[in-house]
Coordinates of C-alpha atoms and ligand atoms in Angstrom, one line a residue:
X1 CA -9.2 51.2 -52.8
X2 CA -10.4 54.0 -50.5
X3 CA -14.0 54.1 -49.4
X4 CA -16.3 56.0 -51.7
X5 CA -16.6 59.3 -49.7
X6 CA -12.6 59.6 -49.3
X7 CA -12.3 58.7 -52.8
X8 CA -14.7 61.3 -53.9
X9 CA -13.1 63.9 -52.0
X10 CA -9.9 63.4 -53.5
X11 CA -11.5 63.2 -56.9
X12 CA -13.2 66.7 -56.1
X13 CA -10.0 68.2 -54.8
X14 CA -8.2 67.3 -58.1
X15 CA -11.2 69.0 -60.0
X16 CA -10.7 72.0 -57.9
X17 CA -6.9 72.0 -58.4
X18 CA -7.4 71.8 -62.0
X19 CA -9.6 75.0 -62.0
X20 CA -6.5 76.4 -60.7
X21 CA -7.2 76.9 -57.0
X22 CA -5.0 75.4 -54.1
X23 CA -6.5 73.8 -51.7
X24 CA -5.2 70.9 -49.1
X25 CA -8.5 69.4 -47.8
X26 CA -12.0 69.1 -49.5
X27 CA -14.3 67.4 -47.0
X28 CA -17.8 66.3 -48.4
X29 CA -20.7 66.3 -45.7
X30 CA -23.9 64.8 -45.6
X31 CA -26.2 67.8 -46.9
X32 CA -28.1 69.7 -44.2
X33 CA -30.8 70.1 -47.0
X34 CA -31.4 66.9 -48.4
X35 CA -33.9 68.4 -50.9
X36 CA -31.0 70.1 -52.7
X37 CA -28.6 67.5 -52.6
X38 CA -27.1 64.4 -50.9
X39 CA -23.7 65.7 -50.0
X40 CA -22.3 69.3 -49.7
X41 CA -19.1 70.9 -50.2
X42 CA -18.9 74.1 -48.0
X43 CA -15.1 75.1 -49.1
X44 CA -15.9 77.6 -51.8
X45 CA -16.3 80.7 -49.7
X46 CA -12.9 80.4 -48.3
X47 CA -11.6 79.9 -51.9
X48 CA -13.4 83.1 -52.7
X49 CA -11.7 85.0 -49.9
X50 CA -8.5 83.8 -51.0
X51 CA -8.7 84.5 -54.8
X52 CA -10.9 87.5 -54.2
X53 CA -13.6 86.3 -56.6
X54 CA -17.4 85.7 -56.3
X55 CA -18.0 82.5 -54.8
X56 CA -20.9 81.8 -57.5
X57 CA -18.2 82.0 -60.2
X58 CA -15.9 79.8 -58.5
X59 CA -18.6 77.3 -57.9
X60 CA -19.8 77.5 -61.4
X61 CA -16.3 76.4 -62.7
X62 CA -15.8 73.6 -60.3
X63 CA -19.4 72.5 -61.3
X64 CA -19.0 72.7 -64.7
X65 CA -15.8 70.1 -64.6
X66 CA -17.7 68.1 -62.2
X67 CA -20.6 67.3 -64.5
X68 CA -18.2 65.9 -66.9
X69 CA -18.1 62.9 -64.8
X70 CA -21.0 60.5 -64.7
X71 CA -20.7 59.8 -61.0
X72 CA -23.2 63.1 -60.4
X73 CA -26.7 63.3 -61.6
X74 CA -27.0 66.7 -60.3
X75 CA -24.4 69.5 -58.8
X76 CA -25.9 73.1 -58.0
X77 CA -24.9 75.8 -56.4
X78 CA -27.0 77.5 -53.4
X79 CA -26.8 80.2 -50.8
X80 CA -23.3 82.0 -50.7
X81 CA -21.6 79.2 -52.5
X82 CA -22.5 76.0 -51.0
X83 CA -22.0 73.1 -53.6
X84 CA -24.8 70.5 -53.5
X85 CA -24.3 67.1 -54.9
X86 CA -26.3 64.2 -56.0
X87 CA -24.7 61.1 -56.8
X88 CA -25.8 59.2 -59.8
X89 CA -27.4 55.8 -58.9
X90 CA -24.8 53.8 -61.0
X91 CA -22.0 55.1 -58.9
X92 CA -23.6 54.3 -55.6
X93 CA -24.9 50.8 -56.8
X94 CA -21.5 50.1 -58.1
X95 CA -20.1 50.9 -54.7
X96 CA -22.8 49.1 -52.9
X97 CA -21.6 46.0 -54.7
X98 CA -18.0 46.5 -53.9
X99 CA -19.0 46.7 -50.3
X100 CA -21.3 43.8 -50.7
X101 CA -18.5 41.5 -51.9
X102 CA -16.5 42.4 -48.7
X103 CA -17.7 44.7 -46.0
X104 CA -13.9 45.7 -45.3
X105 CA -14.2 47.6 -48.6
X106 CA -16.3 50.2 -46.5
X107 CA -13.6 50.9 -44.3
X108 CA -10.3 50.9 -46.0
X109 CA -8.3 53.2 -43.4
X110 CA -4.8 52.5 -42.5
X111 CA -3.9 54.0 -39.5
X112 CA -0.8 51.5 -39.3
X113 CA 0.4 52.3 -35.8
X114 CA 1.7 50.2 -32.8
X115 CA -0.1 51.0 -29.8
X116 CA -0.1 49.5 -26.4
X117 CA -3.3 49.9 -24.8
X118 CA -3.6 49.8 -20.9
X119 CA -7.1 49.3 -19.7
X120 CA -9.1 47.3 -17.2
X121 CA -6.5 47.9 -14.3
X122 CA -8.3 45.5 -11.8
X123 CA -6.7 45.1 -8.3
X124 CA -5.9 41.8 -6.9
X125 CA -8.0 40.6 -4.3
X126 CA -10.5 43.3 -4.7
X127 CA -13.7 42.6 -6.0
X128 CA -14.5 44.0 -9.6
X129 CA -17.1 46.8 -9.0
X130 CA -19.3 49.2 -11.2
X131 CA -16.1 51.7 -11.0
X132 CA -14.2 49.1 -13.3
X133 CA -16.9 48.6 -15.9
X134 CA -16.1 51.8 -18.4
X135 CA -12.3 51.1 -18.6
X136 CA -13.2 47.6 -19.5
X137 CA -15.8 48.6 -22.1
X138 CA -14.2 51.5 -23.6
X139 CA -10.7 50.1 -23.6
X140 CA -11.8 47.0 -25.2
X141 CA -13.8 48.9 -28.0
X142 CA -10.9 51.0 -28.7
X143 CA -8.6 48.1 -29.0
X144 CA -10.9 46.5 -31.6
X145 CA -11.6 49.8 -33.3
X146 CA -7.7 50.4 -33.8
X147 CA -7.2 46.8 -35.0
X148 CA -10.0 47.6 -37.6
X149 CA -8.0 50.4 -38.7
X150 CA -4.8 48.1 -39.3
X151 CA -3.0 49.0 -35.9
X152 CA -1.3 46.4 -34.1
X153 CA -2.6 46.5 -30.8
X154 CA -1.2 44.9 -27.6
X155 CA -3.7 45.3 -24.5
X156 CA -2.3 44.8 -21.2
X157 CA -4.9 44.7 -18.3
X158 CA -1.9 46.1 -15.9
X159 CA -3.0 44.6 -12.6
X160 CA -2.8 46.4 -9.4
X161 CA -0.7 43.7 -7.5
X162 CA 2.0 45.4 -5.8
X163 CA 1.0 48.3 -3.5
X164 CA -0.3 48.6 0.0
X165 CA -3.6 46.7 -0.6
X166 CA -1.6 43.7 -0.9
X167 CA 0.2 44.4 2.4
X168 CA -3.2 44.9 4.1
X169 CA -4.8 41.5 2.9
X170 CA -1.5 39.7 4.0
X171 CA -1.6 41.2 7.3
X172 CA -5.3 40.5 7.8
X173 CA -4.6 36.8 6.6
X174 CA -1.7 36.5 9.1
X175 CA -3.9 38.2 11.9
X176 CA -6.5 35.4 11.2
X177 CA -4.4 32.3 10.3
X178 CA -1.1 32.9 12.1
X179 CA 0.0 29.3 11.9
X180 CA 0.0 29.2 7.8
X181 CA 3.5 28.1 7.0
X182 CA 3.7 31.3 5.1
X183 CA 4.1 33.4 8.3
X184 CA 6.5 30.9 10.0
X185 CA 9.7 32.5 10.4
X186 CA 12.8 30.9 8.5
X187 CA 10.3 28.0 7.5
X188 CA 12.3 25.7 5.2
X189 CA 9.6 23.1 4.0
X190 CA 7.4 23.2 1.1
X191 CA 4.8 25.7 0.3
X192 CA 1.3 24.4 -0.4
X193 CA 0.2 24.0 -4.1
X194 CA -3.1 25.7 -3.7
X195 CA -4.0 29.0 -2.1
X196 CA -5.5 28.2 1.2
X197 CA -8.3 30.6 0.8
X198 CA -11.1 31.0 -1.8
X199 CA -11.3 33.9 -3.7
X200 CA -14.9 35.1 -2.4
X201 CA -13.6 34.9 1.0
X202 CA -10.5 36.9 0.2
X203 CA -12.4 39.6 -1.6
X204 CA -14.3 40.0 1.9
X205 CA -11.0 40.7 3.7
X206 CA -9.8 43.8 1.8
X207 CA -12.6 46.3 3.2
X208 CA -12.1 44.7 6.5
X209 CA -8.5 45.4 6.5
X210 CA -8.6 48.6 4.9
X211 CA -11.0 50.0 7.5
X212 CA -8.8 48.8 10.4
X213 CA -6.0 50.5 8.9
X214 CA -7.7 54.1 8.8
X215 CA -8.5 53.7 12.7
X216 CA -5.4 51.9 13.9
X217 CA -2.0 53.3 13.2
X218 CA -0.4 50.2 14.4
X219 CA -2.3 48.0 12.1
X220 CA -1.1 50.5 9.4
X221 CA 2.4 50.3 10.0
X222 CA 2.5 46.3 10.3
X223 CA 0.9 46.7 6.6
X224 CA 3.3 49.0 5.4
X225 CA 6.0 46.6 6.6
X226 CA 4.8 43.8 5.0
X227 CA 4.3 45.7 2.1
X228 CA 7.8 46.7 2.0
X229 CA 9.0 42.7 2.8
X230 CA 6.7 41.5 -0.3
X231 CA 8.2 44.0 -2.8
X232 CA 11.7 42.7 -1.2
X233 CA 10.2 39.4 -2.1
X234 CA 10.5 37.8 1.2
X235 CA 10.0 33.9 0.8
X236 CA 6.9 33.4 2.7
X237 CA 4.9 36.5 1.7
X238 CA 6.0 36.5 -1.6
X239 CA 4.8 32.5 -1.8
X240 CA 1.2 33.9 -0.5
X241 CA 1.1 36.8 -2.8
X242 CA 1.7 34.6 -6.0
X243 CA -1.3 32.4 -4.9
X244 CA -3.5 35.2 -4.1
X245 CA -2.6 36.6 -7.5
X246 CA -3.4 33.4 -9.2
X247 CA -6.8 32.9 -7.8
X248 CA -7.8 36.4 -8.0
X249 CA -6.7 36.6 -11.5
X250 CA -8.8 33.7 -12.4
X251 CA -11.8 35.4 -11.2
X252 CA -11.0 38.6 -12.9
X253 CA -10.5 36.6 -16.3
X254 CA -14.3 35.0 -15.7
X255 CA -16.0 38.3 -15.3
X256 CA -14.1 40.0 -18.1
X257 CA -15.1 36.9 -20.3
X258 CA -18.7 37.5 -19.5
X259 CA -18.0 41.1 -20.8
X260 CA -16.3 40.0 -24.0
X261 CA -13.1 41.7 -22.7
X262 CA -9.8 39.9 -23.2
X263 CA -6.1 40.8 -23.0
X264 CA -2.7 40.0 -24.8
X265 CA -0.7 40.8 -21.3
X266 CA -1.5 40.1 -17.9
X267 CA 1.1 42.1 -16.6
X268 CA 0.9 43.8 -13.2
X269 CA 2.3 46.6 -11.4
X270 CA 4.8 44.0 -9.9
X271 CA 6.2 43.0 -13.4
X272 CA 7.7 46.6 -13.7
X273 CA 9.1 46.2 -10.3
X274 CA 12.5 45.1 -11.4
X275 CA 13.1 48.2 -13.6
X276 CA 12.8 50.5 -10.6
X277 CA 16.3 50.7 -9.6
X278 CA 17.2 51.3 -13.2
X279 CA 14.4 54.1 -13.4
X280 CA 15.7 55.9 -10.4
X281 CA 19.4 55.7 -11.2
X282 CA 18.9 57.2 -14.8
X283 CA 16.8 60.1 -13.1
X284 CA 19.5 60.8 -10.6
X285 CA 22.2 60.5 -13.5
X286 CA 20.5 63.4 -15.1
X287 CA 20.1 65.5 -12.1
X288 CA 16.3 65.4 -12.2
X289 CA 15.8 64.1 -8.6
X290 CA 16.2 65.5 -5.1
X291 CA 15.6 64.6 -1.7
X292 CA 13.2 66.2 0.6
X293 CA 12.2 65.0 4.3
X294 CA 13.3 61.5 3.5
X295 CA 11.5 61.1 0.3
X296 CA 13.0 61.1 -3.4
X297 CA 11.0 63.8 -5.4
X298 CA 11.2 64.8 -9.0
X299 CA 10.0 68.5 -10.0
X300 CA 7.7 68.0 -13.4
X301 CA 6.6 71.9 -13.5
X302 CA 6.9 73.8 -16.6
X303 CA 7.5 77.5 -16.6
X304 CA 4.1 78.1 -18.6
X305 CA 2.0 76.1 -16.4
X306 CA -0.9 78.1 -15.5
X307 CA -1.7 75.9 -12.5
X308 CA 0.6 74.5 -9.9
X309 CA 2.0 71.2 -10.8
X310 CA 3.0 69.3 -7.8
X311 CA 6.5 67.5 -7.7
X312 CA 6.4 63.7 -8.4
X313 CA 6.9 61.6 -5.3
X314 CA 9.3 58.7 -6.7
X315 CA 10.3 57.3 -3.2
X316 CA 8.3 57.5 0.0
X317 CA 10.5 58.2 3.2
X318 CA 9.8 54.7 4.3
X319 CA 11.5 53.2 1.1
X320 CA 8.2 52.2 -0.4
X321 CA 7.7 53.0 -4.2
X322 CA 4.9 55.3 -5.4
X323 CA 2.2 54.6 -7.8
X324 CA 4.0 57.2 -10.2
X325 CA 7.1 55.1 -9.9
X326 CA 5.5 51.8 -10.7
X327 CA 4.1 53.6 -14.0
X328 CA 7.5 55.1 -15.0
X329 CA 9.0 51.9 -14.6
X330 CA 6.1 50.4 -16.6
X331 CA 6.9 52.7 -19.5
X332 CA 10.6 51.7 -19.0
X333 CA 9.4 48.0 -19.5
X334 CA 7.2 49.0 -22.3
X335 CA 9.6 50.9 -24.6
X336 CA 12.0 48.3 -23.8
X337 CA 9.7 45.2 -24.9
X338 CA 7.8 46.6 -27.6
X339 CA 9.0 50.0 -28.8
X340 CA 5.5 51.2 -29.5
X341 CA 4.6 54.3 -31.4
X342 CA 1.7 55.0 -28.7
X343 CA 0.7 54.1 -25.5
X344 CA -3.0 54.7 -24.5
X345 CA -4.4 54.7 -21.0
X346 CA -8.1 54.1 -20.5
X347 CA -8.5 55.3 -16.9
X348 CA -11.1 57.4 -14.9
X349 CA -10.6 60.8 -15.7
X350 CA -9.8 61.8 -11.8
X351 CA -6.5 60.2 -12.4
X352 CA -5.6 62.7 -14.9
X353 CA -3.1 64.5 -12.6
X354 CA -1.0 61.5 -11.9
X355 CA -0.8 60.5 -15.6
X356 CA 0.2 64.3 -16.5
X357 CA 2.9 63.7 -13.8
X358 CA 4.2 60.6 -15.2
X359 CA 4.2 61.6 -18.9
X360 CA 6.1 64.9 -18.1
X361 CA 8.6 62.9 -16.2
X362 CA 8.9 60.2 -18.8
X363 CA 9.5 62.7 -21.5
X364 CA 11.8 64.9 -19.4
X365 CA 14.0 62.1 -18.7
X366 CA 13.9 60.2 -22.1
X367 CA 12.6 57.5 -20.8
X368 CA 10.0 57.8 -23.3
X369 CA 11.4 59.6 -26.5
X370 CA 9.2 62.8 -27.8
X371 CA 8.1 61.1 -30.9
X372 CA 6.1 58.2 -29.1
X373 CA 2.7 59.6 -27.8
X374 CA 1.4 58.9 -24.5
X375 CA -2.2 59.6 -24.4
X376 CA -4.4 59.7 -21.3
X377 CA -8.1 58.4 -22.1
X378 CA -9.9 59.6 -19.2
X379 CA -13.7 58.7 -18.9
X380 CA -16.5 60.2 -16.8
X381 CA -18.3 58.3 -14.0
X382 CA -21.4 56.2 -14.2
X383 CA -23.8 57.8 -11.5
X384 CA -27.2 56.6 -10.0
X385 CA -30.2 58.7 -10.2
X386 CA -29.0 60.7 -7.5
X387 CA -26.5 62.2 -9.6
X388 CA -23.6 60.6 -7.3
X389 CA -21.6 57.4 -8.1
X390 CA -23.6 54.5 -8.5
X391 CA -24.4 52.3 -5.4
X392 CA -26.3 49.6 -4.5
X393 CA -29.6 50.3 -2.5
X394 CA -28.1 50.3 0.7
X395 CA -25.2 52.7 -0.3
X396 CA -22.6 49.9 -0.8
X397 CA -20.6 49.6 -3.8
X398 CA -22.0 47.2 -6.3
X399 CA -20.2 44.5 -7.7
X400 CA -19.7 44.0 -11.4
X401 CA -21.2 40.5 -11.3
X402 CA -24.3 41.7 -9.2
X403 CA -24.6 44.6 -12.0
X404 CA -24.7 42.2 -14.7
X405 CA -27.1 40.0 -13.0
X406 CA -29.4 43.0 -12.2
X407 CA -29.6 44.1 -16.0
X408 CA -30.1 40.2 -16.8
X409 CA -33.5 40.1 -14.7
X410 CA -34.5 43.0 -17.0
X411 CA -33.7 41.9 -20.1
X412 CA -34.9 38.3 -19.7
X413 CA -38.4 39.9 -19.6
X414 CA -38.1 40.7 -23.4
X415 CA -37.2 37.0 -24.2
X416 CA -39.3 34.8 -26.2
X417 CA -40.9 32.6 -24.0
X418 CA -40.0 29.5 -26.3
X419 CA -36.4 30.1 -25.5
X420 CA -35.8 27.7 -22.1
X421 CA -33.2 26.4 -19.9
X422 CA -29.4 27.0 -20.8
X423 CA -30.0 28.8 -24.0
X424 CA -32.2 31.4 -21.8
X425 CA -29.8 31.6 -19.6
X426 CA -27.0 32.1 -22.3
X427 CA -29.2 34.4 -24.5
X428 CA -30.1 36.6 -21.7
X429 CA -26.5 37.0 -20.6
X430 CA -25.8 38.2 -24.2
X431 CA -28.3 40.8 -24.2
X432 CA -27.8 42.0 -20.7
X433 CA -24.1 42.7 -21.7
X434 CA -25.4 44.4 -24.9
X435 CA -27.5 46.6 -22.8
X436 CA -24.9 47.6 -20.2
X437 CA -22.3 48.1 -22.9
X438 CA -24.5 50.2 -25.5
X439 CA -25.4 52.4 -22.8
X440 CA -21.8 52.8 -21.6
X441 CA -20.4 53.8 -24.9
X442 CA -23.4 56.0 -26.1
X443 CA -22.6 59.2 -24.2
X444 CA -19.4 60.9 -24.9
X445 CA -16.3 59.2 -23.3
X446 CA -15.9 62.1 -20.8
X447 CA -19.2 62.9 -19.8
X448 CA -20.7 61.2 -16.7
X449 CA -24.2 59.3 -17.4
X450 CA -27.1 58.0 -15.3
X451 CA -27.5 54.1 -14.7
X452 CA -31.2 53.5 -15.5
X453 CA -31.6 49.5 -16.2
X454 CA -35.1 50.0 -17.7
X455 CA -34.2 52.5 -20.0
X456 CA -31.1 50.4 -21.0
X457 CA -33.2 47.7 -21.7
X458 CA -36.1 49.4 -23.6
X459 CA -36.9 47.3 -26.6
X460 CA -37.7 50.5 -28.5
X461 CA -35.5 52.7 -27.3
X462 CA -31.9 53.7 -28.3
X463 CA -30.4 50.8 -26.9
X464 CA -28.4 47.5 -27.2
X465 CA -31.5 45.5 -27.0
X466 CA -33.4 47.5 -29.8
X467 CA -30.1 47.0 -32.1
X468 CA -29.8 43.3 -31.4
X469 CA -33.3 42.7 -31.9
X470 CA -33.3 44.8 -35.1
X471 CA -30.1 42.8 -36.4
X472 CA -31.2 39.4 -35.8
X473 CA -34.6 40.4 -37.6
X474 CA -32.3 41.4 -40.6
X475 CA -30.9 37.9 -40.4
X476 CA -34.0 36.0 -40.3
X477 CA -35.1 37.8 -43.4
X478 CA -31.9 37.0 -45.3
X479 CA -32.3 33.0 -43.9
X480 CA -35.8 33.4 -45.2
X481 CA -34.8 34.5 -48.7
X482 CA -32.1 31.5 -48.6
X483 CA -34.6 29.1 -47.9
X484 CA -36.7 30.3 -50.8
X485 CA -33.8 30.1 -53.1
X486 CA -33.9 34.0 -53.9
X487 CA -30.5 35.5 -54.8
X488 CA -29.1 38.0 -52.5
X489 CA -27.7 40.8 -54.6
X490 CA -26.2 42.0 -56.9
X491 CA -27.4 45.7 -56.1
X492 CA -28.5 47.2 -59.4
X493 CA -31.1 49.4 -58.5
X494 CA -32.2 51.9 -56.0
X495 CA -36.0 51.8 -56.1
X496 CA -37.2 54.3 -53.8
X497 CA -36.3 57.0 -51.1
X498 CA -36.3 54.3 -48.4
X499 CA -33.2 52.1 -50.0
X500 CA -31.7 55.4 -51.1
X501 CA -31.3 56.6 -47.6
X502 CA -29.7 53.4 -46.5
X503 CA -27.0 53.7 -49.2
X504 CA -26.7 57.3 -48.2
X505 CA -25.9 56.3 -44.6
X506 CA -23.8 53.6 -45.4
X507 CA -21.4 55.8 -47.2
X508 CA -20.8 57.3 -43.8
X509 CA -19.3 54.2 -41.9
X510 CA -15.6 55.0 -42.5
X511 CA -15.9 58.6 -41.7
X512 CA -17.9 57.6 -38.5
X513 CA -14.8 55.0 -37.8
X514 CA -12.1 57.6 -38.5
X515 CA -13.9 60.2 -36.2
X516 CA -14.3 57.5 -33.3
X517 CA -10.5 57.1 -33.6
X518 CA -9.6 60.5 -34.0
X519 CA -11.7 61.2 -30.6
X520 CA -10.8 58.1 -28.9
X521 CA -14.5 57.8 -28.1
X522 CA -17.1 55.4 -29.4
X523 CA -20.1 57.5 -29.0
X524 CA -20.3 58.5 -32.9
X525 CA -20.0 54.9 -33.7
X526 CA -22.9 54.0 -31.1
X527 CA -25.2 56.8 -32.5
X528 CA -24.5 55.8 -36.2
X529 CA -25.5 52.2 -35.5
X530 CA -28.8 53.5 -34.2
X531 CA -29.4 55.5 -37.2
X532 CA -28.5 53.1 -39.7
X533 CA -30.5 50.6 -38.0
X534 CA -33.6 53.1 -38.0
X535 CA -33.2 53.8 -41.5
X536 CA -33.2 50.2 -42.2
X537 CA -36.2 49.6 -40.3
X538 CA -38.2 52.3 -42.1
X539 CA -37.4 50.5 -45.4
X540 CA -38.3 47.1 -44.1
X541 CA -41.7 48.5 -42.8
X542 CA -42.4 50.1 -46.1
X543 CA -41.3 47.5 -48.4
X544 CA -42.4 44.0 -49.0
X545 CA -39.2 42.4 -49.5
X546 CA -39.9 38.6 -50.0
X547 CA -42.9 39.1 -52.1
X548 CA -41.6 42.1 -54.5
X549 CA -42.4 40.9 -58.1
X550 CA -39.5 42.8 -59.7
X551 CA -36.7 40.6 -59.3
X552 CA -33.9 43.2 -59.9
X553 CA -35.3 45.3 -57.1
X554 CA -35.8 42.2 -54.7
X555 CA -32.1 41.2 -55.4
X556 CA -31.0 44.8 -54.9
X557 CA -33.0 45.0 -51.7
X558 CA -31.8 41.7 -50.1
X559 CA -28.1 42.6 -51.0
X560 CA -28.5 45.8 -49.4
X561 CA -30.0 44.0 -46.4
X562 CA -27.0 41.9 -46.2
X563 CA -24.6 45.1 -46.3
X564 CA -26.9 46.5 -43.5
X565 CA -26.4 43.5 -41.5
X566 CA -22.6 42.9 -42.0
X567 CA -22.3 46.7 -41.1
X568 CA -24.2 46.2 -37.9
X569 CA -22.2 43.1 -37.0
X570 CA -18.9 44.7 -37.4
X571 CA -19.8 47.8 -35.5
X572 CA -21.2 45.7 -32.6
X573 CA -18.3 43.8 -32.6
X574 CA -16.0 46.7 -32.4
X575 CA -18.2 47.7 -29.5
X576 CA -17.6 44.4 -27.8
X577 CA -21.3 43.3 -28.2
X578 CA -22.2 39.7 -29.4
X579 CA -25.5 38.9 -31.6
X580 CA -27.4 36.0 -30.1
X581 CA -29.0 33.7 -32.6
X582 CA -32.3 34.6 -31.5
X583 CA -34.3 36.5 -28.8
Ligands
LIG1 N1 -5.3 49.8 -10.6 C1 -5.6 51.0 -10.9 C2 -6.6 51.5 -10.0 O1 -7.5 50.8 -9.7 C3 -5.7 51.6 -12.3 C4 -4.7 51.4 -13.1 C5 -4.5 52.2 -14.3 N2 -3.4 52.1 -15.2 C6 -2.1 52.4 -14.9 N3 -1.1 52.3 -15.8 N4 -1.9 53.0 -13.9 O2 -7.1 53.0 -9.8

């Protein structure tokens, strides 16, 4: 059974068709004039144009038929032909009970796609920093959303583990520890089982190696050579690389776990490497590539491009393969392993050109058939108060762990003082993550936003902290009701404007989820959570639920409170936010 609003749209569409008007789409919107009705239908003016009739006449015909149904207590026409609809309390409470039985009844959307989602994108041996936050948050939430809408979703972290940064790290290690067996030529013995260096020490090396390479051409050349040898899996380098990937992955997993982010696949760029020769051969066979100054190139421009589209570099003149080629080979692998309907990439929008080139090459060469959707889901940057990408106080790049810790110091202030020790630690972590995630998902995905820890943690603001606090309060109301043996539901009565507003808000849940899926942005869900919570809080302040004497009203209110709690719980779960037991 579809959710209420979608069912009503179908019903009214049938009525309109029954009146003799063709219509493909009947969409009902929450009323802009709540004094005139709860929902409105604005499609009459269009019909009037098409059928050369007065809109008021068409509206009157439709309204007459609608009033045959007990679903509506009032239907009127206003202005140039807006139809205002007020639902009967009976149809609303029946639906609320249906949702009370199972919160999923208020979603009932079947997108039914098989989707691979590529997000996170951390790089081995490089510290996760604030630049990695958004991909993890947005990607995780989109994964959860698509799953709620009945998609089969496979998430892949797509580790950066195969490019020059790996060569640089290994070179720097070689300079420091030339005696390690990994660097001994023709070494025949056993390699150590454990990585000889700790992850935190490893992470310190990359920035050093990277700046050396910028100043020292010879150093850079050596790193290039090591990268090529690694890509050819030369024994010592390859052994060391495997150890590095292992310890680095473990530490990446720990931080993602804090953020409630997890992946089905821990594949990396290196896993696609074995398909590179096949990909290049495939492109060559179709005459799509040419050589230029020792490099292998593919033209990906279209005649109707209105800005120049640079050619795609497949293989560099020194034989190293490019980031583009790695992504093409990954597509080859993904099509082969999973044959998905769609592949989503949640990556900083500054990488748009890279993906445009890769997608064009994939379609042009048939690596990906045209009915498979490749979707670049670019996002904006988290900036500091100066409007530039967020930095530490001394201008350095802030690690993700440090960022979480900083927000935690802010949230801990709001914790009840009787929460102590381990529990205090655990709960402040959950709250800090909620603050960070909510602030990150609230703006439209493509816009930049400014990091402001005080604002993000404001208990009275539009924040994760406010949402958690309010949600826990509903839970504790329900617990008290249970302790007192009060029945929760059924929902039989709408008693006043406060509970009515909650019901009307709840009707929007499936619409909001659907919009979020279509836009691939979480902002509407985040905004809706806030509005629903506010609507509930007004109701909570205005009514004395636990001492209400009319039992039917009390049961209805408790039932409705439970629906709101479960809706919040579901939406927070989609955003990747956990609810602490208390705070
Ligand atoms: N590791 C990359 C980076 O740090 C992001 C990877 C995005 N995904 C992909 N398939 N290219 O920029």
